[in-house]
Amino acid sequence: MTGLHRNLIAGEWLGSDGAPNLNPSNTNDVVGIYARASQKEARDAIHAARAAYPGWSRSGILERHTLLRKTADEILARKDELGRLLSREEGKTLAEGIGETVRASQIFDFFAGECLRLPGEIVPSVRSNIGIEITREPVGVVGIITPWNFPMAIPAWKIAPALAYGNTVVFKPAELVPGCAHAIAEILQRAGLPKGVLNLIMGKGSDVGQAMLDSPDVNAITFTGSTGIGQRVAASCVEHKRKYQLEMGGKNPFVVLDDADLTTAVEAAVSSAFFSTGQRCTASSRIIVAEGIHDRFVTAVVERLNGLVIDDALKPGTNIGPVVDESQLRQDVEYIELGKLEGAKLAFGGNKLQRETPGFYLEPALFTEATNEMRISREEIFGPVATVIRVKNYEEALAVANDTPFGLSAGIATASLKYATHFKRNAEAGMVMVNLPTAGVDFHVPFGGRKSSSQGSREQGTYAAEFFTTVKTSYTSS
Ligand code: NAD
């Protein structure tokens, strides 16, 4: 098939069967034809990673550093083109697409540096004439399974540390966004990736992903995606006695107290609930507002939403692009209907929109008079839909914020040092934001959550070493 973007297996671009990758802003626009790997190809990729492991795990740190630095450099040099590809296949705005591409470059650059700073310790023994070394070794073949909503950044924050610490990789991106994954694999190959050290297998989760879960030759799996699939990943890892790391859903609270600066609170709430079309695991989908500021806050949010432009992700001036695909759009609309049935008041939006080109456009939806017991407040919708829950005071706000199965990110808008400090200590979340959106994090510090949102050690920054290495303690008698 001509123009087919193929899988990368053992250093070769392979595959004959492809599927079109559609632009959600314009379904007449085919971004490209991308191969769909079979289960057999997935097993070949795992074997290739296994074969490459002895060489790569003993490779010099300068070789790894150079590979990751060159990758970072090329991604940055091509940020406009790659950002455009990202926005075209995922639907976030061009500014967001370019920003995420720059982020991916920064992550590769960070881990290029980490290659040169591999940690180790020498400590005395409690016994005489014995020395102890504590070293970190790679884990082996790492399976990387990623979602569609951050098609550059999430693969980067898994691939870069996996390779930096000497693991080999089988990478399976989400079906909806093979373009960014293919581009990253191509760039790595140009940067000097040895044969089999990273293998790209695009395709369906139920085929390719499942083949990874079923393989005893995969030593660790790092997964980001829905809580349901995450549970399957965990079960397979228990069965095969391998390490796993899961980053899953969220239902992140953003608390607004009476003393909050109104502009700060509105900007933080609107940006984290609705930008990137609300399709961020760290999105604020429950906005918990104290009664003294409630009405002013809702009026100001509605006014702000009225001024937003929902259109083609690539058009200058667009604030919010389309929903990623038809099935996600259907899910969003079903939850909007459910919210009405549950008795919440639709204070803004929620309608499907027509634009010049056929795409999955949806007005942001803001519910007020919601309770924390409603399904729209408990289940992850993963679209531009947020509920406002009215509370009496800080104590009730904190209780509502923590009353959720999830625990990824939590935010508060307040001028009070006392409440900000108390919230940082008591919010049941892996990340807490004060006077900032719940979404939007740095690349050099740990990322992750608690409860149903995450399992295993943290991603990103120096904390990534915890997952991508295993510790060895050696004793030497002199
Ligand atoms: P998903 O769970 O449907 O898919 C995630 C990945 O798993 C995809 O690559 C998919 O093909 C694969 N998969 C599906 N079935 C599989 C199987 N049987 N075996 C192995 N792999 C399989 O999630 P999605 O719709 O792509 O992404 C949205 C979800 O991701 C949301 O729940 C969101 O909250 C979550 N997310 C979490 C974070 C975080 O860091 N916590 C970040 C981004 C997205």
Short mmCIF file of C-alpha atoms in Angstrom, two decimals, residues 39-264:
data_model
loop_
_atom_site.label_atom_id
_atom_site.label_comp_id
_atom_site.label_asym_id
_atom_site.label_seq_id
_atom_site.Cartn_x
_atom_site.Cartn_y
_atom_site.Cartn_z
CA GLN A 39 -1.00 -10.02 17.31
CA LYS A 40 1.82 -11.86 15.53
CA GLU A 41 3.56 -8.55 14.74
CA ALA A 42 3.12 -7.52 18.37
CA ARG A 43 4.83 -10.74 19.46
CA ASP A 44 7.62 -10.11 16.91
CA ALA A 45 8.09 -6.64 18.39
CA ILE A 46 8.37 -8.10 21.90
CA HIS A 47 10.95 -10.64 20.69
CA ALA A 48 12.91 -7.85 19.00
CA ALA A 49 12.95 -5.82 22.23
CA ARG A 50 14.07 -8.90 24.15
CA ALA A 51 16.89 -9.56 21.65
CA ALA A 52 18.05 -5.94 21.83
CA TYR A 53 18.02 -5.85 25.63
CA PRO A 54 21.48 -7.28 26.46
CA GLY A 55 23.20 -4.75 24.20
CA TRP A 56 21.17 -1.69 25.19
CA SER A 57 21.16 -2.42 28.92
CA ARG A 58 24.98 -2.39 28.80
CA SER A 59 25.29 0.54 26.41
CA GLY A 60 27.35 3.53 27.46
CA ILE A 61 25.59 6.45 29.06
CA LEU A 62 26.94 8.78 26.38
CA GLU A 63 25.24 6.72 23.65
CA ARG A 64 21.90 6.97 25.47
CA HIS A 65 22.43 10.66 26.20
CA THR A 66 23.18 11.40 22.54
CA LEU A 67 20.12 9.49 21.31
CA LEU A 68 17.76 11.37 23.62
CA ARG A 69 19.38 14.77 23.09
CA LYS A 70 19.24 14.47 19.29
CA THR A 71 15.59 13.42 19.58
CA ALA A 72 14.84 16.44 21.77
CA ASP A 73 16.63 18.73 19.30
CA GLU A 74 14.72 17.47 16.25
CA ILE A 75 11.34 17.64 17.99
CA LEU A 76 12.04 21.23 19.03
CA ALA A 77 13.31 22.23 15.59
CA ARG A 78 10.09 20.84 14.03
CA LYS A 79 7.68 22.07 16.73
CA ASP A 80 5.38 23.97 14.36
CA GLU A 81 5.02 21.09 11.90
CA LEU A 82 4.66 18.42 14.61
CA GLY A 83 2.31 20.62 16.64
CA ARG A 84 0.16 20.95 13.56
CA LEU A 85 0.14 17.17 13.05
CA LEU A 86 -0.90 16.76 16.70
CA SER A 87 -3.76 19.28 16.41
CA ARG A 88 -4.85 17.77 13.12
CA GLU A 89 -5.18 14.25 14.47
CA GLU A 90 -6.30 14.98 18.07
CA GLY A 91 -8.24 18.23 17.76
CA LYS A 92 -6.62 20.43 20.39
CA THR A 93 -5.84 23.96 19.21
CA LEU A 94 -2.65 24.70 17.30
CA ALA A 95 -1.23 26.67 20.25
CA GLU A 96 -1.91 23.68 22.52
CA GLY A 97 -0.46 21.27 19.94
CA ILE A 98 2.76 23.26 19.58
CA GLY A 99 2.98 23.69 23.36
CA GLU A 100 2.67 19.95 23.88
CA THR A 101 5.33 19.29 21.23
CA VAL A 102 7.75 21.64 22.98
CA ARG A 103 6.94 19.80 26.22
CA ALA A 104 7.87 16.47 24.57
CA SER A 105 11.22 17.94 23.53
CA GLN A 106 11.85 19.22 27.06
CA ILE A 107 11.15 15.75 28.46
CA PHE A 108 13.62 14.06 26.08
CA ASP A 109 16.14 16.77 26.97
CA PHE A 110 15.61 16.25 30.72
CA PHE A 111 16.18 12.49 30.46
CA ALA A 112 19.19 13.00 28.16
CA GLY A 113 20.66 14.77 31.19
CA GLU A 114 19.53 12.03 33.55
CA CYS A 115 21.58 9.49 31.53
CA LEU A 116 24.67 11.29 32.78
CA ARG A 117 23.47 11.39 36.37
CA LEU A 118 22.58 7.74 36.98
CA PRO A 119 22.40 7.40 40.75
CA GLY A 120 24.25 4.90 42.93
CA GLU A 121 25.52 4.77 46.52
CA ILE A 122 28.45 3.30 48.35
CA VAL A 123 27.74 2.74 52.05
CA PRO A 124 29.66 1.03 54.87
CA SER A 125 28.56 -2.37 56.11
CA VAL A 126 27.77 -3.07 59.75
CA ARG A 127 30.41 -5.82 59.40
CA SER A 128 34.10 -4.97 59.20
CA ASN A 129 36.00 -5.10 55.88
CA ILE A 130 32.86 -5.24 53.76
CA GLY A 131 31.76 -2.59 51.32
CA ILE A 132 28.22 -2.17 50.00
CA GLU A 133 27.16 -0.74 46.64
CA ILE A 134 23.56 0.14 45.90
CA THR A 135 22.98 0.39 42.15
CA ARG A 136 20.02 0.78 39.83
CA GLU A 137 19.64 -1.60 36.89
CA PRO A 138 17.14 -1.53 34.02
CA VAL A 139 13.97 -3.61 34.39
CA GLY A 140 14.08 -5.28 30.95
CA VAL A 141 11.50 -5.07 28.16
CA VAL A 142 9.02 -2.31 28.99
CA GLY A 143 5.56 -2.22 27.40
CA ILE A 144 4.28 1.33 26.90
CA ILE A 145 0.53 1.81 26.33
CA THR A 146 -0.72 5.38 25.85
CA PRO A 147 -4.05 7.23 25.43
CA TRP A 148 -5.07 9.67 22.68
CA ASN A 149 -5.30 12.91 24.63
CA PHE A 150 -1.57 13.80 24.92
CA PRO A 151 -0.14 12.01 21.86
CA MET A 152 3.31 13.64 22.09
CA ALA A 153 3.86 14.34 25.78
CA ILE A 154 2.70 11.05 27.32
CA PRO A 155 4.73 8.82 24.95
CA ALA A 156 7.72 11.13 25.60
CA TRP A 157 7.44 10.88 29.38
CA LYS A 158 7.40 7.09 29.19
CA ILE A 159 9.84 6.43 26.30
CA ALA A 160 12.56 8.88 27.41
CA PRO A 161 13.09 7.43 30.94
CA ALA A 162 12.66 3.84 29.70
CA LEU A 163 15.55 4.30 27.25
CA ALA A 164 17.62 6.52 29.55
CA TYR A 165 17.75 3.81 32.21
CA GLY A 166 18.69 1.06 29.72
CA ASN A 167 15.37 -0.68 29.02
CA THR A 168 14.12 -1.72 25.61
CA VAL A 169 10.61 -0.77 24.56
CA VAL A 170 7.47 -1.99 22.84
CA PHE A 171 5.31 1.10 22.31
CA LYS A 172 1.60 0.88 21.56
CA PRO A 173 -0.09 4.27 21.05
CA ALA A 174 -3.88 4.84 21.02
CA GLU A 175 -5.61 4.00 17.73
CA LEU A 176 -6.83 7.59 17.24
CA VAL A 177 -3.37 9.20 17.25
CA PRO A 178 -0.83 7.07 15.39
CA GLY A 179 0.66 10.11 13.61
CA CYS A 180 2.53 11.58 16.58
CA ALA A 181 3.70 8.13 17.69
CA HIS A 182 5.03 7.34 14.22
CA ALA A 183 6.81 10.72 14.09
CA ILE A 184 8.50 10.08 17.46
CA ALA A 185 9.68 6.62 16.34
CA GLU A 186 11.06 8.04 13.07
CA ILE A 187 12.91 10.79 14.91
CA LEU A 188 14.40 8.31 17.38
CA GLN A 189 15.55 6.14 14.50
CA ARG A 190 17.20 9.09 12.78
CA ALA A 191 18.87 9.98 16.08
CA GLY A 192 20.62 6.57 16.11
CA LEU A 193 18.19 4.15 17.76
CA PRO A 194 19.78 0.67 17.58
CA LYS A 195 17.70 -2.11 16.00
CA GLY A 196 14.95 -3.42 18.30
CA VAL A 197 15.60 -0.98 21.16
CA LEU A 198 12.23 0.70 20.55
CA ASN A 199 9.51 -1.02 18.56
CA LEU A 200 6.33 0.76 17.49
CA ILE A 201 3.18 -1.29 17.08
CA MET A 202 0.10 0.70 16.11
CA GLY A 203 -3.27 -0.96 16.26
CA LYS A 204 -6.21 -1.92 18.39
CA GLY A 205 -5.96 -2.28 22.14
CA SER A 206 -7.87 -5.54 22.02
CA ASP A 207 -5.29 -7.03 19.57
CA VAL A 208 -1.93 -5.39 19.97
CA GLY A 209 -2.35 -4.17 23.55
CA GLN A 210 -3.75 -7.50 24.66
CA ALA A 211 -0.79 -9.33 23.05
CA MET A 212 1.49 -7.25 25.28
CA LEU A 213 -0.54 -8.07 28.38
CA ASP A 214 -0.49 -11.80 27.51
CA SER A 215 3.26 -11.99 26.93
CA PRO A 216 5.51 -13.36 29.66
CA ASP A 217 8.43 -11.64 27.88
CA VAL A 218 7.33 -8.12 28.87
CA ASN A 219 8.96 -7.27 32.21
CA ALA A 220 7.07 -4.09 33.06
CA ILE A 221 4.08 -2.16 31.71
CA THR A 222 3.50 1.56 32.01
CA PHE A 223 -0.07 2.44 31.07
CA THR A 224 -2.04 5.66 30.83
CA GLY A 225 -5.71 5.43 29.96
CA SER A 226 -9.09 4.63 31.42
CA THR A 227 -9.58 3.04 34.82
CA GLY A 228 -11.35 0.01 33.28
CA ILE A 229 -8.49 -0.94 30.93
CA GLY A 230 -6.00 -0.09 33.69
CA GLN A 231 -7.54 -2.80 35.85
CA ARG A 232 -7.00 -5.35 33.07
CA VAL A 233 -3.39 -4.26 32.76
CA ALA A 234 -2.92 -4.67 36.51
CA ALA A 235 -4.51 -8.15 36.54
CA SER A 236 -2.23 -9.31 33.71
CA CYS A 237 0.82 -7.95 35.53
CA VAL A 238 -0.07 -9.77 38.74
CA GLU A 239 -0.45 -12.97 36.70
CA HIS A 240 2.92 -12.53 34.98
CA LYS A 241 4.60 -11.20 38.14
CA ARG A 242 5.79 -8.00 36.50
CA LYS A 243 6.04 -4.40 37.54
CA TYR A 244 3.29 -1.96 36.51
CA GLN A 245 2.46 1.69 36.64
CA LEU A 246 -1.05 2.97 35.91
CA GLU A 247 -2.21 6.54 35.33
CA MET A 248 -5.97 6.56 34.88
CA GLY A 249 -9.06 8.71 35.13
CA GLY A 250 -9.90 11.77 37.19
CA LYS A 251 -12.85 13.77 38.53
CA ASN A 252 -10.79 16.65 39.77
CA PRO A 253 -12.26 19.19 42.20
CA PHE A 254 -11.61 22.92 42.00
CA VAL A 255 -12.71 24.73 45.17
CA VAL A 256 -13.60 28.43 45.09
CA LEU A 257 -13.81 30.11 48.51
CA ASP A 258 -15.60 33.36 49.29
CA ASP A 259 -12.32 35.25 49.61
CA ALA A 260 -10.97 34.13 46.20
CA ASP A 261 -9.90 36.66 43.61
CA LEU A 262 -12.79 36.34 41.16
CA THR A 263 -10.74 36.78 37.98
CA THR A 264 -8.13 34.22 39.09
#
